[in-house]
CSV table of C-alpha atoms and ligand atoms in Angstrom, one decimal:
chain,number,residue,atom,x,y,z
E,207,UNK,CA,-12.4,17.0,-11.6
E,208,UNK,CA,-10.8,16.6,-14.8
E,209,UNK,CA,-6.5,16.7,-14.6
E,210,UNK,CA,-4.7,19.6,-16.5
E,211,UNK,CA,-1.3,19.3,-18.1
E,212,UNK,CA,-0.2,22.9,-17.3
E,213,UNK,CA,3.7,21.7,-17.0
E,214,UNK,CA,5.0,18.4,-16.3
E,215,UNK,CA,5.2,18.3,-12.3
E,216,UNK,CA,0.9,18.7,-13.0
E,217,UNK,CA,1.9,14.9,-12.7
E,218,UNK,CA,3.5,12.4,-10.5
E,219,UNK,CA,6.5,10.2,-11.8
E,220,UNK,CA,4.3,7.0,-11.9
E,221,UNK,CA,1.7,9.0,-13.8
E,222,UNK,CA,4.2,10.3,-16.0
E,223,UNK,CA,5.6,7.1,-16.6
E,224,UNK,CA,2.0,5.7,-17.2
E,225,UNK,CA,1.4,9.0,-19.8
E,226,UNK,CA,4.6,7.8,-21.8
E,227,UNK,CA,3.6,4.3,-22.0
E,228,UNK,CA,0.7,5.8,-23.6
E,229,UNK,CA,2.5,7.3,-26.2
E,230,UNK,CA,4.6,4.5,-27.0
E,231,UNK,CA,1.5,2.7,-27.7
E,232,UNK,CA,1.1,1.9,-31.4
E,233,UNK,CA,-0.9,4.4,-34.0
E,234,UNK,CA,-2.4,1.2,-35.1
E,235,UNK,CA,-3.7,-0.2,-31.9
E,236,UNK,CA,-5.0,2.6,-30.4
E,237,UNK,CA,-8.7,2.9,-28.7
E,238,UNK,CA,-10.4,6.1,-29.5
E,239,UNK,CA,-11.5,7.8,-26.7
E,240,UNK,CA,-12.3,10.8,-28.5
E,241,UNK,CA,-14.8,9.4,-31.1
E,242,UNK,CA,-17.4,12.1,-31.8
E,243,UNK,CA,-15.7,14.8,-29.9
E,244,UNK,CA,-14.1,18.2,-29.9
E,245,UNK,CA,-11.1,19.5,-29.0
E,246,UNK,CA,-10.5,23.0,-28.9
E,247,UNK,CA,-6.6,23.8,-30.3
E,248,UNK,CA,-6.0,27.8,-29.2
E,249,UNK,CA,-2.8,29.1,-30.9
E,250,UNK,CA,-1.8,32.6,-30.1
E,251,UNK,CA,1.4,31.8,-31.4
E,252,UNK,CA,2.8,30.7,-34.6
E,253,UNK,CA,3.5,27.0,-34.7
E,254,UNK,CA,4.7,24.2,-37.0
E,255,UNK,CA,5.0,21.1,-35.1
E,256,UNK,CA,2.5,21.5,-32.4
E,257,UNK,CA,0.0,22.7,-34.8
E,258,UNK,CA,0.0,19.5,-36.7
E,259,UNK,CA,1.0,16.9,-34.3
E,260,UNK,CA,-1.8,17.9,-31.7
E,261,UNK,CA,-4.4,18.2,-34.5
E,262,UNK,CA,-3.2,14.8,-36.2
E,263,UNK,CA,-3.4,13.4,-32.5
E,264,UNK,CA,-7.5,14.0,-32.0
E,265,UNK,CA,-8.1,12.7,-35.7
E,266,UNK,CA,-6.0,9.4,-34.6
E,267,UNK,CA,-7.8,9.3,-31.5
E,268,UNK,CA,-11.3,9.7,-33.0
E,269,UNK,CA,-11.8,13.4,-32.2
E,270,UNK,CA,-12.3,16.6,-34.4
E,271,UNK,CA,-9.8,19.5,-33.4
E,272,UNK,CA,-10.5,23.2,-34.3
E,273,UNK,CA,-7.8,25.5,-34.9
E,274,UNK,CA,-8.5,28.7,-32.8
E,275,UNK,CA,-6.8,32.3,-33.2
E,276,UNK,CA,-6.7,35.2,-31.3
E,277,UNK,CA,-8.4,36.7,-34.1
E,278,UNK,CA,-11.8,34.4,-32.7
E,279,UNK,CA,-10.9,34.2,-29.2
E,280,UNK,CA,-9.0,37.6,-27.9
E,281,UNK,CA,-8.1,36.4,-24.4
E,282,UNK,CA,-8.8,39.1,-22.1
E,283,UNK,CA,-9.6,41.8,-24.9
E,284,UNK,CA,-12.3,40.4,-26.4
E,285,UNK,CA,-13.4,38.2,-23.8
E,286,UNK,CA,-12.0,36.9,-20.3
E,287,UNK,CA,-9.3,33.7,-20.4
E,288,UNK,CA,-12.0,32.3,-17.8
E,289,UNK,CA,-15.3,33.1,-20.4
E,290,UNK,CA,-13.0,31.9,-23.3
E,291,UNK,CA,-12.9,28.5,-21.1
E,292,UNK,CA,-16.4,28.2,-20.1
E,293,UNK,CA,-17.1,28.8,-24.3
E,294,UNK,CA,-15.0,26.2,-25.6
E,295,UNK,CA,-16.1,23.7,-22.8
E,296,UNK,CA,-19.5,23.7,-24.0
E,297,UNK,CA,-18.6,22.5,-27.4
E,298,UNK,CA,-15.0,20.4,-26.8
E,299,UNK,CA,-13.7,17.5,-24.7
E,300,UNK,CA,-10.6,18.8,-24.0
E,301,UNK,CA,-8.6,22.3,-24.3
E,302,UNK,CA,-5.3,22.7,-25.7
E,303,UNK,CA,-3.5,26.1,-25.6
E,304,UNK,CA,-0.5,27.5,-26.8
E,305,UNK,CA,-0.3,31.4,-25.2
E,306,UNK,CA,2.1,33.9,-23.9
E,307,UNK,CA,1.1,34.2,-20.1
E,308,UNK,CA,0.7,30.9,-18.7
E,309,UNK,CA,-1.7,32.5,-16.1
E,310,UNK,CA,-4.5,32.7,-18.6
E,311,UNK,CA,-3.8,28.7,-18.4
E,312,UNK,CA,-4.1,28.6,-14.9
E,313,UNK,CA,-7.1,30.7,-14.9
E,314,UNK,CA,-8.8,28.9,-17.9
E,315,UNK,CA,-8.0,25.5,-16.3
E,316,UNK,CA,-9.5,26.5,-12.6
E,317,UNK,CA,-13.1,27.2,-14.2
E,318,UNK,CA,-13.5,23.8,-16.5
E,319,UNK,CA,-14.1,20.3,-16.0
E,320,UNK,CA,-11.9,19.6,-18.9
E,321,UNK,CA,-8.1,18.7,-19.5
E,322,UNK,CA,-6.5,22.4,-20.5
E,323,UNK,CA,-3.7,20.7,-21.8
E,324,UNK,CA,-0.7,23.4,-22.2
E,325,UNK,CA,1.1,23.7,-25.9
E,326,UNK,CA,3.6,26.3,-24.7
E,327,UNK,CA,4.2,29.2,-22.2
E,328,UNK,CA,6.2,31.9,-21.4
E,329,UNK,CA,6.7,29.3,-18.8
E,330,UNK,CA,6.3,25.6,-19.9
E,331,UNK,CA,6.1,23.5,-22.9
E,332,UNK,CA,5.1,19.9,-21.7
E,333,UNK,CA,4.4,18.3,-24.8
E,334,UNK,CA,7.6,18.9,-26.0
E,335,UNK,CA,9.5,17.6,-22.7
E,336,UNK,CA,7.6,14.3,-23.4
E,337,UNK,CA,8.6,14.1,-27.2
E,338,UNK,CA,12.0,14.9,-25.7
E,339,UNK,CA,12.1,11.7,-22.9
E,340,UNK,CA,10.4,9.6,-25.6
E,341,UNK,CA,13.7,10.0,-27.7
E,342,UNK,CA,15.8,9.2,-24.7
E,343,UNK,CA,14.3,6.4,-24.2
E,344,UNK,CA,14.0,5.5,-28.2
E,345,UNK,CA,18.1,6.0,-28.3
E,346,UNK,CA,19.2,4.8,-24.6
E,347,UNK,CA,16.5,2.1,-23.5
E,348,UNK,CA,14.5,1.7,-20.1
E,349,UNK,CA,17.0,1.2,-17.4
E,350,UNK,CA,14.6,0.2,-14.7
E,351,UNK,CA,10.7,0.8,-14.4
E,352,UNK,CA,10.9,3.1,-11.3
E,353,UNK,CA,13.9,5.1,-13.5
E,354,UNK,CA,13.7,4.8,-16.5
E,355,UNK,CA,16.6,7.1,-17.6
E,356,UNK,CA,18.6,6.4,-14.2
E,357,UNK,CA,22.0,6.5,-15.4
E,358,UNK,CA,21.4,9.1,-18.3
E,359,UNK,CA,23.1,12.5,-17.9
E,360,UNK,CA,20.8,15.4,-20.4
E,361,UNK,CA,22.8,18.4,-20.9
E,362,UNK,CA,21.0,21.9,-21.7
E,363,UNK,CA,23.4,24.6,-23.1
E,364,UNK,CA,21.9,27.9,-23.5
E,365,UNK,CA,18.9,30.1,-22.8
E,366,UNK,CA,17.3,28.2,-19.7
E,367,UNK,CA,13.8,28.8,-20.5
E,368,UNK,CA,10.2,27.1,-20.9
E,369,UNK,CA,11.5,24.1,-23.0
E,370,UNK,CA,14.7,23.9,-20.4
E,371,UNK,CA,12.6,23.9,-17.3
E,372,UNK,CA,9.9,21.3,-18.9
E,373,UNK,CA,12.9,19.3,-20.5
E,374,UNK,CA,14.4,19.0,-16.7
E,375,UNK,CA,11.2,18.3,-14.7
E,376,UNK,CA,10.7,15.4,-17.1
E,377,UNK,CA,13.8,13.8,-17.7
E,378,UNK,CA,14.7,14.1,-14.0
E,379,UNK,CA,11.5,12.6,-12.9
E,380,UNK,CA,12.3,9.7,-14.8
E,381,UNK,CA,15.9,9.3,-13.3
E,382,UNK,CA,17.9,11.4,-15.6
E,383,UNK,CA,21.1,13.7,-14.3
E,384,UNK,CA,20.3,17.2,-15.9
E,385,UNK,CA,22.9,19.2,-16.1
E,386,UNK,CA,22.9,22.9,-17.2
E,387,UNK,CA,25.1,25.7,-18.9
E,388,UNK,CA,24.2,29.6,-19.4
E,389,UNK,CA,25.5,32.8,-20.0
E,390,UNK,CA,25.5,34.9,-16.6
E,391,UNK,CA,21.9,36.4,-16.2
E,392,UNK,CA,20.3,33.4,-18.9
E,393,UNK,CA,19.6,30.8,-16.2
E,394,UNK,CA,16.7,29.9,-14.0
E,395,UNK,CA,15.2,31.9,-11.7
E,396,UNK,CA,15.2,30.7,-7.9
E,397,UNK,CA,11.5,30.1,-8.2
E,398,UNK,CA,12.7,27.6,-10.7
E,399,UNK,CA,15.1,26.1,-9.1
E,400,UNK,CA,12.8,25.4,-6.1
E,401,UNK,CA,10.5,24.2,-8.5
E,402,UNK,CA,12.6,21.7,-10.1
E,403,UNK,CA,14.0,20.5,-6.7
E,404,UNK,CA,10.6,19.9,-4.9
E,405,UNK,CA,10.1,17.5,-7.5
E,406,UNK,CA,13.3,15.7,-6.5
E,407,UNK,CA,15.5,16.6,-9.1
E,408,UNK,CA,19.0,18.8,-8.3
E,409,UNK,CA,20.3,20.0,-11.3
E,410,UNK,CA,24.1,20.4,-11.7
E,411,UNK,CA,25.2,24.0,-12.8
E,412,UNK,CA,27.8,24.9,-14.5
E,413,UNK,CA,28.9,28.2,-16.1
E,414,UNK,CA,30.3,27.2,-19.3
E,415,UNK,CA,29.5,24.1,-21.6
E,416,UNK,CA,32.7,22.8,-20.8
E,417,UNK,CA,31.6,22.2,-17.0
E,418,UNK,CA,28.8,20.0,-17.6
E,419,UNK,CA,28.9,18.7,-21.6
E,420,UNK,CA,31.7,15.8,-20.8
E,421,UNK,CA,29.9,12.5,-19.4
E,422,UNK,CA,26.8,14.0,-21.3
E,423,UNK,CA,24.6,11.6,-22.9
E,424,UNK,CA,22.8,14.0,-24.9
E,425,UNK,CA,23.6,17.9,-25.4
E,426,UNK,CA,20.1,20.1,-25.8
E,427,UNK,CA,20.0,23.6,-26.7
E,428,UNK,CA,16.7,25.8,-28.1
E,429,UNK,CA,16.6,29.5,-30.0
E,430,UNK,CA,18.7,32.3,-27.5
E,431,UNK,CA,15.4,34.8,-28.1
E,432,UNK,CA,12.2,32.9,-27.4
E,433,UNK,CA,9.0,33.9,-28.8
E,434,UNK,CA,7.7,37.2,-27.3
E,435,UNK,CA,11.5,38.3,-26.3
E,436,UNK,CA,11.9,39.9,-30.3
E,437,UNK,CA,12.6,43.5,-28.7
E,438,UNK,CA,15.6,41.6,-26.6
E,439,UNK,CA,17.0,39.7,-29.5
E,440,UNK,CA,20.2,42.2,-30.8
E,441,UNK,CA,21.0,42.1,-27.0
E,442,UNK,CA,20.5,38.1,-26.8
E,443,UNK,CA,22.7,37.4,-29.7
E,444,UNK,CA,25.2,39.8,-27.8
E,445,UNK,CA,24.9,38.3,-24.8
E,446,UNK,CA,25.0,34.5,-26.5
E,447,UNK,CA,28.3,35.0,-28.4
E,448,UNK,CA,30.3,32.2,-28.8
E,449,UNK,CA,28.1,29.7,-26.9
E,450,UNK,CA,26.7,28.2,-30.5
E,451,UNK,CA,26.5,24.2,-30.0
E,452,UNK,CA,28.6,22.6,-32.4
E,453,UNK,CA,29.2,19.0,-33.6
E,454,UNK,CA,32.6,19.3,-32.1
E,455,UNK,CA,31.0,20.4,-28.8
E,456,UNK,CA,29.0,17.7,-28.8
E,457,UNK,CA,31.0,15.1,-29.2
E,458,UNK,CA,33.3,16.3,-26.6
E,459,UNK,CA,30.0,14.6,-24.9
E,460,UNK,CA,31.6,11.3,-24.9
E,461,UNK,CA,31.1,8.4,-27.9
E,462,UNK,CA,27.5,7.7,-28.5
E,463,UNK,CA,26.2,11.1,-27.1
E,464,UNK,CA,23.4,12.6,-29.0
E,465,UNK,CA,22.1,15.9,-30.0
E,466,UNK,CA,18.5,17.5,-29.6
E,467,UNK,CA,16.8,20.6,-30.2
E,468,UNK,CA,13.0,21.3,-30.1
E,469,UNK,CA,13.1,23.3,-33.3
E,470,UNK,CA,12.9,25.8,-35.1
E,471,UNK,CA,16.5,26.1,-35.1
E,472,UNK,CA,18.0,29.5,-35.8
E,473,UNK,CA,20.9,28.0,-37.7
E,474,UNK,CA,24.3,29.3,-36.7
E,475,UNK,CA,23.2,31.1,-33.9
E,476,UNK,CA,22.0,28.5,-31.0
E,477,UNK,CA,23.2,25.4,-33.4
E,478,UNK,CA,25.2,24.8,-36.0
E,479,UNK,CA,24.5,23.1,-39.3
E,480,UNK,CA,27.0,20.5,-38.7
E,481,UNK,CA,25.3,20.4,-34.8
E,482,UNK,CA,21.9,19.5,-37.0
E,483,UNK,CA,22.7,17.7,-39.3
E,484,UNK,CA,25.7,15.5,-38.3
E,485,UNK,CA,25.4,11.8,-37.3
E,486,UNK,CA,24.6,12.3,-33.1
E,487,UNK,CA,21.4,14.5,-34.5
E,488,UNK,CA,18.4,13.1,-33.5
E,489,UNK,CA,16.3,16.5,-34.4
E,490,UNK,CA,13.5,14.8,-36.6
E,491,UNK,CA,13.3,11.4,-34.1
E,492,UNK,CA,12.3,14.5,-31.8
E,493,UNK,CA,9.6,16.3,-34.1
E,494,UNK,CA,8.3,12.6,-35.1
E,495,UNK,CA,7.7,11.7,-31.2
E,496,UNK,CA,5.6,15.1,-31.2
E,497,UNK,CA,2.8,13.3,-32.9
E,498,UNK,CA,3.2,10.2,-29.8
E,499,UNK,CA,3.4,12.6,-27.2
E,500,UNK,CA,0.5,14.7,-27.8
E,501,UNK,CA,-1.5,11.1,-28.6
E,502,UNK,CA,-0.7,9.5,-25.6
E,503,UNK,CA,-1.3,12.7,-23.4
E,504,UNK,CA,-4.3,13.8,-25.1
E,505,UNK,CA,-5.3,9.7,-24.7
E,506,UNK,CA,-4.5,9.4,-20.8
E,507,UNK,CA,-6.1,12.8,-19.4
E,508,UNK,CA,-9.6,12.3,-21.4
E,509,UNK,CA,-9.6,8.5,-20.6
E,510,UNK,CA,-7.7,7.7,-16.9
E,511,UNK,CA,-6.9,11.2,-15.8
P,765,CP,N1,8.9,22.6,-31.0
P,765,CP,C1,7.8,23.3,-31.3
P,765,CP,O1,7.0,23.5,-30.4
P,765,CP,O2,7.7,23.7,-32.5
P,765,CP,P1,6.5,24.7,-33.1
P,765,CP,O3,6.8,26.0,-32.5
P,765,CP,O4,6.7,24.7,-34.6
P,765,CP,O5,5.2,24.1,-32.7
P,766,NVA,N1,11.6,28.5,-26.5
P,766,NVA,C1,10.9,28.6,-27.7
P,766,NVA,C2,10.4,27.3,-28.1
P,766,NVA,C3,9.7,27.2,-29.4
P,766,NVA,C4,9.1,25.9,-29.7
P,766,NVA,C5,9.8,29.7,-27.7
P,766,NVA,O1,9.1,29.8,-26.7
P,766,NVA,O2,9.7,30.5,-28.6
């Protein structure tokens, strides 16, 4: 059966270790395990970076993507998310998604014998996470092969949602201290938590960024109103008052400390310009490593999966 990447704990640590090899493996050098096929790239969401870094993956790896809308697709209007699947099987090697409910995932990826490779859920957003642990390890180094980021402490400040939970599955797979910082009602939800812990991980919890930013090898924070949460956004920027990440926050981190956000930013709400722009910013090392994470996924599941 072919292996999905639905969220990151679809994999085991060595696996994911073996996937981020992958993507540190040179554009230049690379087989092309996708020569002569499809891949189907379904967006029911507006998006910049994954857009072009998955599509720019399959041409590096040989393949030929097609951009996919609701407008041709309608999952579960026009069609089910299973039929949608078995359509796009017959034409494409592998199936990469970006939707709302991360159940039509599920259900399109337990009727195909092709990698449904998730772009972002509601729930997840795998692709970034490894982006995310590629710049760790870009700016830190490997401490050990088992751990790679043993000894690294990643800091999340904000809303705890799909990038957070994605973000802490991976880095804490690979060794990393998570740590984590929300407005009252903004964090995860037990089902997360036990989620996060079965795969080893126990993330320390604090309820202001003061708790947990100090010691902090790199502060993270993403948008306070995720897509499909517009109607809750004049609440959200209520509710997130005062809990902007700034460049001073960040460097109350500790010397060498870095700052990451998955973009878009909502500049001055969730970060601040000088957050974004300043020296510990390492924003565009992130959106850069899209491009190697969605190569070197896309590379293992077709290939060794
Ligand atoms: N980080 C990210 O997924 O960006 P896009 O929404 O632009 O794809
Ligand atoms: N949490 C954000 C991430 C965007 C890349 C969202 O889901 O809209």
């Amino acid at each position: 059966m072919a292996r999905h990447l639905l969220e990151i704990d679809d994999l085991t640590p060595s696996e994911l270790r073996a996937v981020v090899e992958r993507c540190r493996v040179e554009a230049s050098t690379l087989q092309r395990p996708l020569d002569g096929h499809g891949v189907a790239c379904v967006f029911l969401k507006p998006s910049a970076r994954t857009r072009n870094s998955t599509e720019m993956a399959v041409v590096q790896l040989g393949g030929h993507p097609v951009y996919i809308t609701d407008a041709e697709v309608g999952i579960d209007r026009r069609e089910s998310a299973e039929d949608v699947a078995r359509t796009l099987a017959c034409y494409h090697s592998a199936i990469c998604a970006r939707v709302f409910d991360h159940t039509h995932l599920e259900r399109m990826s337990a009727v195909v014998d092709i990698p449904v490779i998730n772009l972002l859920s509601d729930a997840a957003h795998p692709l970034q996470a490894i982006a995310d642990v590629l710049t760790l390890l870009d700016e830190f180094g490997v401490s050990n092969a088992e751990a790679p980021l043993a000894g690294r402490v990643v800091t999340y400040v904000g809303d705890a949602n799909n990038v957070t939970r994605s973000l802490f599955l991976a880095a804490g797979m690979l060794g990393a201290e998570v740590r984590l910082a929300t407005p009252a009602g903004y964090g995860f939800d037990p089902v997360d938590l036990d989620r996060i812990r079965a795969a080893g991980i126990e993330p320390v919890i604090g309820e202001r960024p003061s708790d947990v930013v100090p010691g902090s090898d790199a502060v993270y924070t993403d948008t306070w109103t995720s897509m499909g949460q517009e109607a809750e956004r004049e609440q959200r920027l209520r509710d997130f008052e005062g809990w902007t990440v700034d460049d001073a926050m960040v460097a109350s981190a500790g010397a060498g400390a870095i700052f990451l956000h998955c973009l878009p930013a909502h500049r001055g709400e969730e970060a601040s310009d000088d957050a974004l722009d300043g020296d510990r910013s390492r924003i565009w090392t992130q959106a850069g490593h899209r491009l190697s994470a969605a190569r070197g996924a896309l590379a293992w599941l077709v290939s060794e999966g």
